[in-house]
PDB file of C-alpha atoms in Angstrom:
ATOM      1  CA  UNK E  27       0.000   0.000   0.000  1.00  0.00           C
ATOM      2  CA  UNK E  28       1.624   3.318  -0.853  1.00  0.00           C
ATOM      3  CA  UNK E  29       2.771   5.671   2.002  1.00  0.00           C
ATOM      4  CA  UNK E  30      -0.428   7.299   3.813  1.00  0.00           C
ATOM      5  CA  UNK E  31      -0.899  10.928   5.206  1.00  0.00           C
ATOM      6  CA  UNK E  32      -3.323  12.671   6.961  1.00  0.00           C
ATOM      7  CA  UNK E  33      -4.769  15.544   4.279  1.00  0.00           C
ATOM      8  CA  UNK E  34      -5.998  19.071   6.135  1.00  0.00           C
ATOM      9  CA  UNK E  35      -7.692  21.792   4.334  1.00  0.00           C
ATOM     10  CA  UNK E  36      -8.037  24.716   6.312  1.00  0.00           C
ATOM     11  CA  UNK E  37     -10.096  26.604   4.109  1.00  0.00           C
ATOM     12  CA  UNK E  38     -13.172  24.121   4.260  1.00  0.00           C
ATOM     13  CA  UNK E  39     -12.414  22.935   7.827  1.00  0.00           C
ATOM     14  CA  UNK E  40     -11.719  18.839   6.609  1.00  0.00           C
ATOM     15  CA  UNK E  41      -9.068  16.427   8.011  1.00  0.00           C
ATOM     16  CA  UNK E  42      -9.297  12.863   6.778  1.00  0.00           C
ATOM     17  CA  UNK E  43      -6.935  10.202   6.162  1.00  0.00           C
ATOM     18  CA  UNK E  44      -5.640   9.701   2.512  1.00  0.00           C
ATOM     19  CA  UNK E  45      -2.805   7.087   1.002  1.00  0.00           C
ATOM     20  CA  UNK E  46      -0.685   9.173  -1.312  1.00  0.00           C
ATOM     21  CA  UNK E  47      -2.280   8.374  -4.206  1.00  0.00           C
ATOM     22  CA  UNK E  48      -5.372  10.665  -2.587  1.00  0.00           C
ATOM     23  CA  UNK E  49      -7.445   7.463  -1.786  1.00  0.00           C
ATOM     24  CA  UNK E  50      -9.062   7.300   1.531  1.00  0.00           C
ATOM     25  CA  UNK E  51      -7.792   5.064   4.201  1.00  0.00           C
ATOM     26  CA  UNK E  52     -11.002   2.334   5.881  1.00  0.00           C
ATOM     27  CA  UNK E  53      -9.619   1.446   9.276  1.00  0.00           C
ATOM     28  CA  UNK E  54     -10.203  -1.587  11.020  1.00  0.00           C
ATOM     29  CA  UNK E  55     -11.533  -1.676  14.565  1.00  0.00           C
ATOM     30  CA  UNK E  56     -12.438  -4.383  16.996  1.00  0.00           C
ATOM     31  CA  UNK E  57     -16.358  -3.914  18.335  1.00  0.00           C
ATOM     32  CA  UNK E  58     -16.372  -4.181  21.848  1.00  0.00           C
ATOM     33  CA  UNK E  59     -19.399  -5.096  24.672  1.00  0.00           C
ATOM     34  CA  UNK E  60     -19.658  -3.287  27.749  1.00  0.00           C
ATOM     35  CA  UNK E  61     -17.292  -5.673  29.557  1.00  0.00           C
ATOM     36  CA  UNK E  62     -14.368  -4.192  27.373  1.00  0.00           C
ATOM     37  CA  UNK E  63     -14.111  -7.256  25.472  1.00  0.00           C
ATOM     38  CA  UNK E  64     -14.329  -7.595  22.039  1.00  0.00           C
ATOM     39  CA  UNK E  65     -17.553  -9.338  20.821  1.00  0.00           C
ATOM     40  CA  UNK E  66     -18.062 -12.280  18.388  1.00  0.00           C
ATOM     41  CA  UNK E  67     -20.487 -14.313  16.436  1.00  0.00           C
ATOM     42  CA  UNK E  68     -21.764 -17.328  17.574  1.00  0.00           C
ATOM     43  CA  UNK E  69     -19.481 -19.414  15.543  1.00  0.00           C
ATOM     44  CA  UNK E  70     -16.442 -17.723  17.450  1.00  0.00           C
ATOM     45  CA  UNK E  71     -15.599 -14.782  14.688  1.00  0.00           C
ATOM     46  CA  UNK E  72     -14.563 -11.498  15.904  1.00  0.00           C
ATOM     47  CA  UNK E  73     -16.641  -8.926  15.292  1.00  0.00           C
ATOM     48  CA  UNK E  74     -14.943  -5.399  13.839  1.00  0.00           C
ATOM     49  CA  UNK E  75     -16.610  -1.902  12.442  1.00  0.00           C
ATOM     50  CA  UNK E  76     -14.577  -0.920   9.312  1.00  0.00           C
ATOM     51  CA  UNK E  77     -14.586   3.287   8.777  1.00  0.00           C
ATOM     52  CA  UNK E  78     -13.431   6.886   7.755  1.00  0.00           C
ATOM     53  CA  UNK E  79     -13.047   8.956  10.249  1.00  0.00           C
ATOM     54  CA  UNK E  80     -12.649  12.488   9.492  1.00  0.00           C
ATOM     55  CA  UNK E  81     -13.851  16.012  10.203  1.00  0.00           C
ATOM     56  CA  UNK E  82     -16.122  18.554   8.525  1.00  0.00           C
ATOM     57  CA  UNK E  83     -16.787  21.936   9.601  1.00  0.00           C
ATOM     58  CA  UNK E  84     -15.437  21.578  13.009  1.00  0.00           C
ATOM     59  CA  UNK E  85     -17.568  18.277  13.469  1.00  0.00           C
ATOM     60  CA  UNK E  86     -15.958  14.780  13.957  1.00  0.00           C
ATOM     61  CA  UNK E  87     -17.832  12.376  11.410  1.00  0.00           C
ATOM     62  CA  UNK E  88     -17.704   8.626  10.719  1.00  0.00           C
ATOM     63  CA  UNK E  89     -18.560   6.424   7.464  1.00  0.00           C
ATOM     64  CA  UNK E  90     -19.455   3.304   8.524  1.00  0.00           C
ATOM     65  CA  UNK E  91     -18.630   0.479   5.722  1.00  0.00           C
ATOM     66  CA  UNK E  92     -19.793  -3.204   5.570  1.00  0.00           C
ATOM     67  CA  UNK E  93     -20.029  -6.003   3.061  1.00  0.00           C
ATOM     68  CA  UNK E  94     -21.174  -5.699   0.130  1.00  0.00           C
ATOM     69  CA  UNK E  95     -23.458  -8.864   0.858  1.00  0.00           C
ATOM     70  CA  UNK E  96     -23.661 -11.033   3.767  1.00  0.00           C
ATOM     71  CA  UNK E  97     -20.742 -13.156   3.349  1.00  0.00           C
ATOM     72  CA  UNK E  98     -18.496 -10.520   2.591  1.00  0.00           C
ATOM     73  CA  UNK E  99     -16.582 -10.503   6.002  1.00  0.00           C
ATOM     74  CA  UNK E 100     -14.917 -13.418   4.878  1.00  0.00           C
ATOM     75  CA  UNK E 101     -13.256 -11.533   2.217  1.00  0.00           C
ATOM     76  CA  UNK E 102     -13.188  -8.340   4.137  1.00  0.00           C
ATOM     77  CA  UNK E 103     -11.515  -9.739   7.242  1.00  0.00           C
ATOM     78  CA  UNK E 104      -8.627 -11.329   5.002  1.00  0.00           C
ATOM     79  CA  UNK E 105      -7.830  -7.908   3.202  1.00  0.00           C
ATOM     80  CA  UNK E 106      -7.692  -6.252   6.648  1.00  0.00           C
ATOM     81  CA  UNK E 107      -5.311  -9.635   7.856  1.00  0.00           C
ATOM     82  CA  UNK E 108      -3.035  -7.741   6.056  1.00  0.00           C
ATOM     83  CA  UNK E 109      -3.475  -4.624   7.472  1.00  0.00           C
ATOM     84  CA  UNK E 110      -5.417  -2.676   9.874  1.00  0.00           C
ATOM     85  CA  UNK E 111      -5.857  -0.011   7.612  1.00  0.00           C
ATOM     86  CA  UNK E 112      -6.932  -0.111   3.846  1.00  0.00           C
ATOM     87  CA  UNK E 113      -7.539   2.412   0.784  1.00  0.00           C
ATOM     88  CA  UNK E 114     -10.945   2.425  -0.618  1.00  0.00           C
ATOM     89  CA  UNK E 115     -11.233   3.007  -4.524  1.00  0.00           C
ATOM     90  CA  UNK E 116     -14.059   4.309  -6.274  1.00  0.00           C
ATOM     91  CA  UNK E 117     -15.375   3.612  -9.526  1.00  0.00           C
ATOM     92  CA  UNK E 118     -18.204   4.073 -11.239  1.00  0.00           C
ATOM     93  CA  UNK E 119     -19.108   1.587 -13.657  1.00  0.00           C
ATOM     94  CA  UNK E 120     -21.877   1.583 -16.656  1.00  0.00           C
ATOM     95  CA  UNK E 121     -22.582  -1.544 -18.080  1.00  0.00           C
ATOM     96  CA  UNK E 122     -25.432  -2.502 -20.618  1.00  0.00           C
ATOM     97  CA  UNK E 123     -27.976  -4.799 -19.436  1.00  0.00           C
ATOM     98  CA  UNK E 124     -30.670  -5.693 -21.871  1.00  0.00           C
ATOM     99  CA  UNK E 125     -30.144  -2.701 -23.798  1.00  0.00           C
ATOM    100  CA  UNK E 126     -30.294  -0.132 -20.729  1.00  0.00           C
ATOM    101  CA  UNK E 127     -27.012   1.445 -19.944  1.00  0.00           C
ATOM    102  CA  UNK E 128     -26.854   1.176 -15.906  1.00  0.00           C
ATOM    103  CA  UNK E 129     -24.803   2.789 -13.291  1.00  0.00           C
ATOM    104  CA  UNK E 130     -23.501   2.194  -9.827  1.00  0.00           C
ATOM    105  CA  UNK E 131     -20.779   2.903  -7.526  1.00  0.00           C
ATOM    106  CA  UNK E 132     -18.502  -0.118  -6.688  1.00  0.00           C
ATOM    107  CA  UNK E 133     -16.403   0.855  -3.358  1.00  0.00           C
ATOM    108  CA  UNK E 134     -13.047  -1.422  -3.034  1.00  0.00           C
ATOM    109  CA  UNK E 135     -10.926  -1.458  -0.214  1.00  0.00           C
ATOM    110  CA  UNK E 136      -7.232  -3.088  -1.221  1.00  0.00           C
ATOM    111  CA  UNK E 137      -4.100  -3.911   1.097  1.00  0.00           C
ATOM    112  CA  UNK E 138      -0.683  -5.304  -0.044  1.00  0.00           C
ATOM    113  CA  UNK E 139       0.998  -7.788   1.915  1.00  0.00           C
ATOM    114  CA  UNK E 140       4.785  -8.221   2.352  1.00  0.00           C
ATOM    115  CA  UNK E 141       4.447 -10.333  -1.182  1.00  0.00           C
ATOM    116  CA  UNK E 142       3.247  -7.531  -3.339  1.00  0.00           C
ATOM    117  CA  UNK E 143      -0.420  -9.481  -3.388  1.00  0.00           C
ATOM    118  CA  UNK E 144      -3.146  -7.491  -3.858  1.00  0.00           C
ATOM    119  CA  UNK E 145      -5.739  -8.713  -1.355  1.00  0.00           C
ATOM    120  CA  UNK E 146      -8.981  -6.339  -2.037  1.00  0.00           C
ATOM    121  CA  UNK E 147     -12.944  -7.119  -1.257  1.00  0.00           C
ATOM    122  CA  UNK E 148     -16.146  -4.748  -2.759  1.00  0.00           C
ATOM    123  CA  UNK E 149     -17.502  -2.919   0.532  1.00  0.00           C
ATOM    124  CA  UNK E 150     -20.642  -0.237   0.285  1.00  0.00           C
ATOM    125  CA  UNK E 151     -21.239   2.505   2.923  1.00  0.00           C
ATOM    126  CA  UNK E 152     -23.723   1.329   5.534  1.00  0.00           C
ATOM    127  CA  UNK E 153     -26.536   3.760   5.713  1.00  0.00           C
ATOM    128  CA  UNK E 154     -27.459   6.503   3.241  1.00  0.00           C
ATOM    129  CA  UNK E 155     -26.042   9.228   6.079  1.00  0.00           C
ATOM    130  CA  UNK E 156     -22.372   7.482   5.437  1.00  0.00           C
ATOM    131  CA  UNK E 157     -22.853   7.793   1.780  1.00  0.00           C
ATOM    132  CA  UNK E 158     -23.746  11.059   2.132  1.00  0.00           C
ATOM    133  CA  UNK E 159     -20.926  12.113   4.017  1.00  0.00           C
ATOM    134  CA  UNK E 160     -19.206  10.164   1.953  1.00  0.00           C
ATOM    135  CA  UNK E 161     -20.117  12.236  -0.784  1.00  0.00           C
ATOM    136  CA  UNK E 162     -19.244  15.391   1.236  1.00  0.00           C
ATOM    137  CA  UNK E 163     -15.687  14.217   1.745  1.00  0.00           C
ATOM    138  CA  UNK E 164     -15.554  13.530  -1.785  1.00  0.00           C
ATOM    139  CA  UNK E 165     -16.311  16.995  -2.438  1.00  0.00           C
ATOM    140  CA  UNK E 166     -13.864  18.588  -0.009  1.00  0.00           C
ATOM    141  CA  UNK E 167     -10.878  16.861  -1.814  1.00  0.00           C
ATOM    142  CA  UNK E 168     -11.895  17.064  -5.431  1.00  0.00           C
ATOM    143  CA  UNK E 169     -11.298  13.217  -6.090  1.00  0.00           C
ATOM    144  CA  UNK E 170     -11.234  12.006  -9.062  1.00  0.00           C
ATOM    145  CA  UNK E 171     -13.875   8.572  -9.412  1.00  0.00           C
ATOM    146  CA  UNK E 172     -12.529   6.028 -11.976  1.00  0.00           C
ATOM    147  CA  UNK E 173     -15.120   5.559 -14.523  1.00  0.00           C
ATOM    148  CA  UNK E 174     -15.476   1.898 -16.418  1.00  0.00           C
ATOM    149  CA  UNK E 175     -17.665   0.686 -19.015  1.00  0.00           C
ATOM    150  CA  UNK E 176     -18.331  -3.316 -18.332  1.00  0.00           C
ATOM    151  CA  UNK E 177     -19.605  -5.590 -20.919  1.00  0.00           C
ATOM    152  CA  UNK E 178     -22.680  -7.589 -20.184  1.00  0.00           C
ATOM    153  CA  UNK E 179     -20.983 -10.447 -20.725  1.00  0.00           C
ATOM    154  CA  UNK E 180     -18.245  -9.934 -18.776  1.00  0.00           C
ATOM    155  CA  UNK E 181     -20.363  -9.754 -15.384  1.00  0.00           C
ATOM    156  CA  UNK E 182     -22.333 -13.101 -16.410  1.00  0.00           C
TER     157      UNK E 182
END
């Protein structure tokens, strides 16, 4: 992963952390009961909240990120193995399905391990609020969102 910093604009009141390549950084935290210890499932996994944190205007915020589906901590909880700190990547695809160009967002966190593997798992914010903010913090740093075009076939 390249080297990260922590990005502050004074002029809109925003500090967030950023890799070098102007990607944010998801971190990795253990969720934890009111005994202080962490908390798992009932098959034994850990249970962790994966976020930005940042603030805007003065005001500390959060983005809360999950899975994209329900069995996506699997694939999450390796990337973050890695590290306990990722960058998310943003593209917006359009792909053709049955002659209707569609759009979405596909968030990607990725982490590179001592190997040079790229170990990387689709996430999407939790709540509308965190893709809202989301959207604010995108703002506030001008980033740039790879655009794709996918082929039909190529998702089937």
């Amino acid at each position: 992963m390249a080297e990260k910093k922590v990005m502050e604009q004074n002029t809109v009141n925003f500090v967030a952390e950023i890799s070098a390549d102007g990607n944010f950084i998801i971190t990795r935290e253990p969720i934890k009961g009111a005994n202080g210890k962490q908390l798992k499932t009932q098959d034994g996994r850990l249970y962790y909240a994966y976020f930005i944190n940042g603030k805007l205007r003065g005001r500390a915020v959060k983005v809360d990120f999950s899975p994209k589906d329900k069995g996506g901590y699997t694939p999450l909880d390796l990337v973050f193995d890695v590290s306990p700190k990722a960058e998310l990547f943003i593209t917006e695809v359009t792909q053709e399905i049955n002659g209707k160009k569609q759009k979405r967002t596909v968030y990607t966190v990725n982490t590179v391990d001592e190997n040079g593997v790229i170990w990387k798992a689709e996430v999407k914010p939790t709540r509308t609020s965190d893709r809202d903010t989301l959207a604010m913090l995108i703002t506030l740093i001008g980033a740039q969102i790879k655009t794709e075009t996918v082929d039909e076939a190529e998702t089937a």
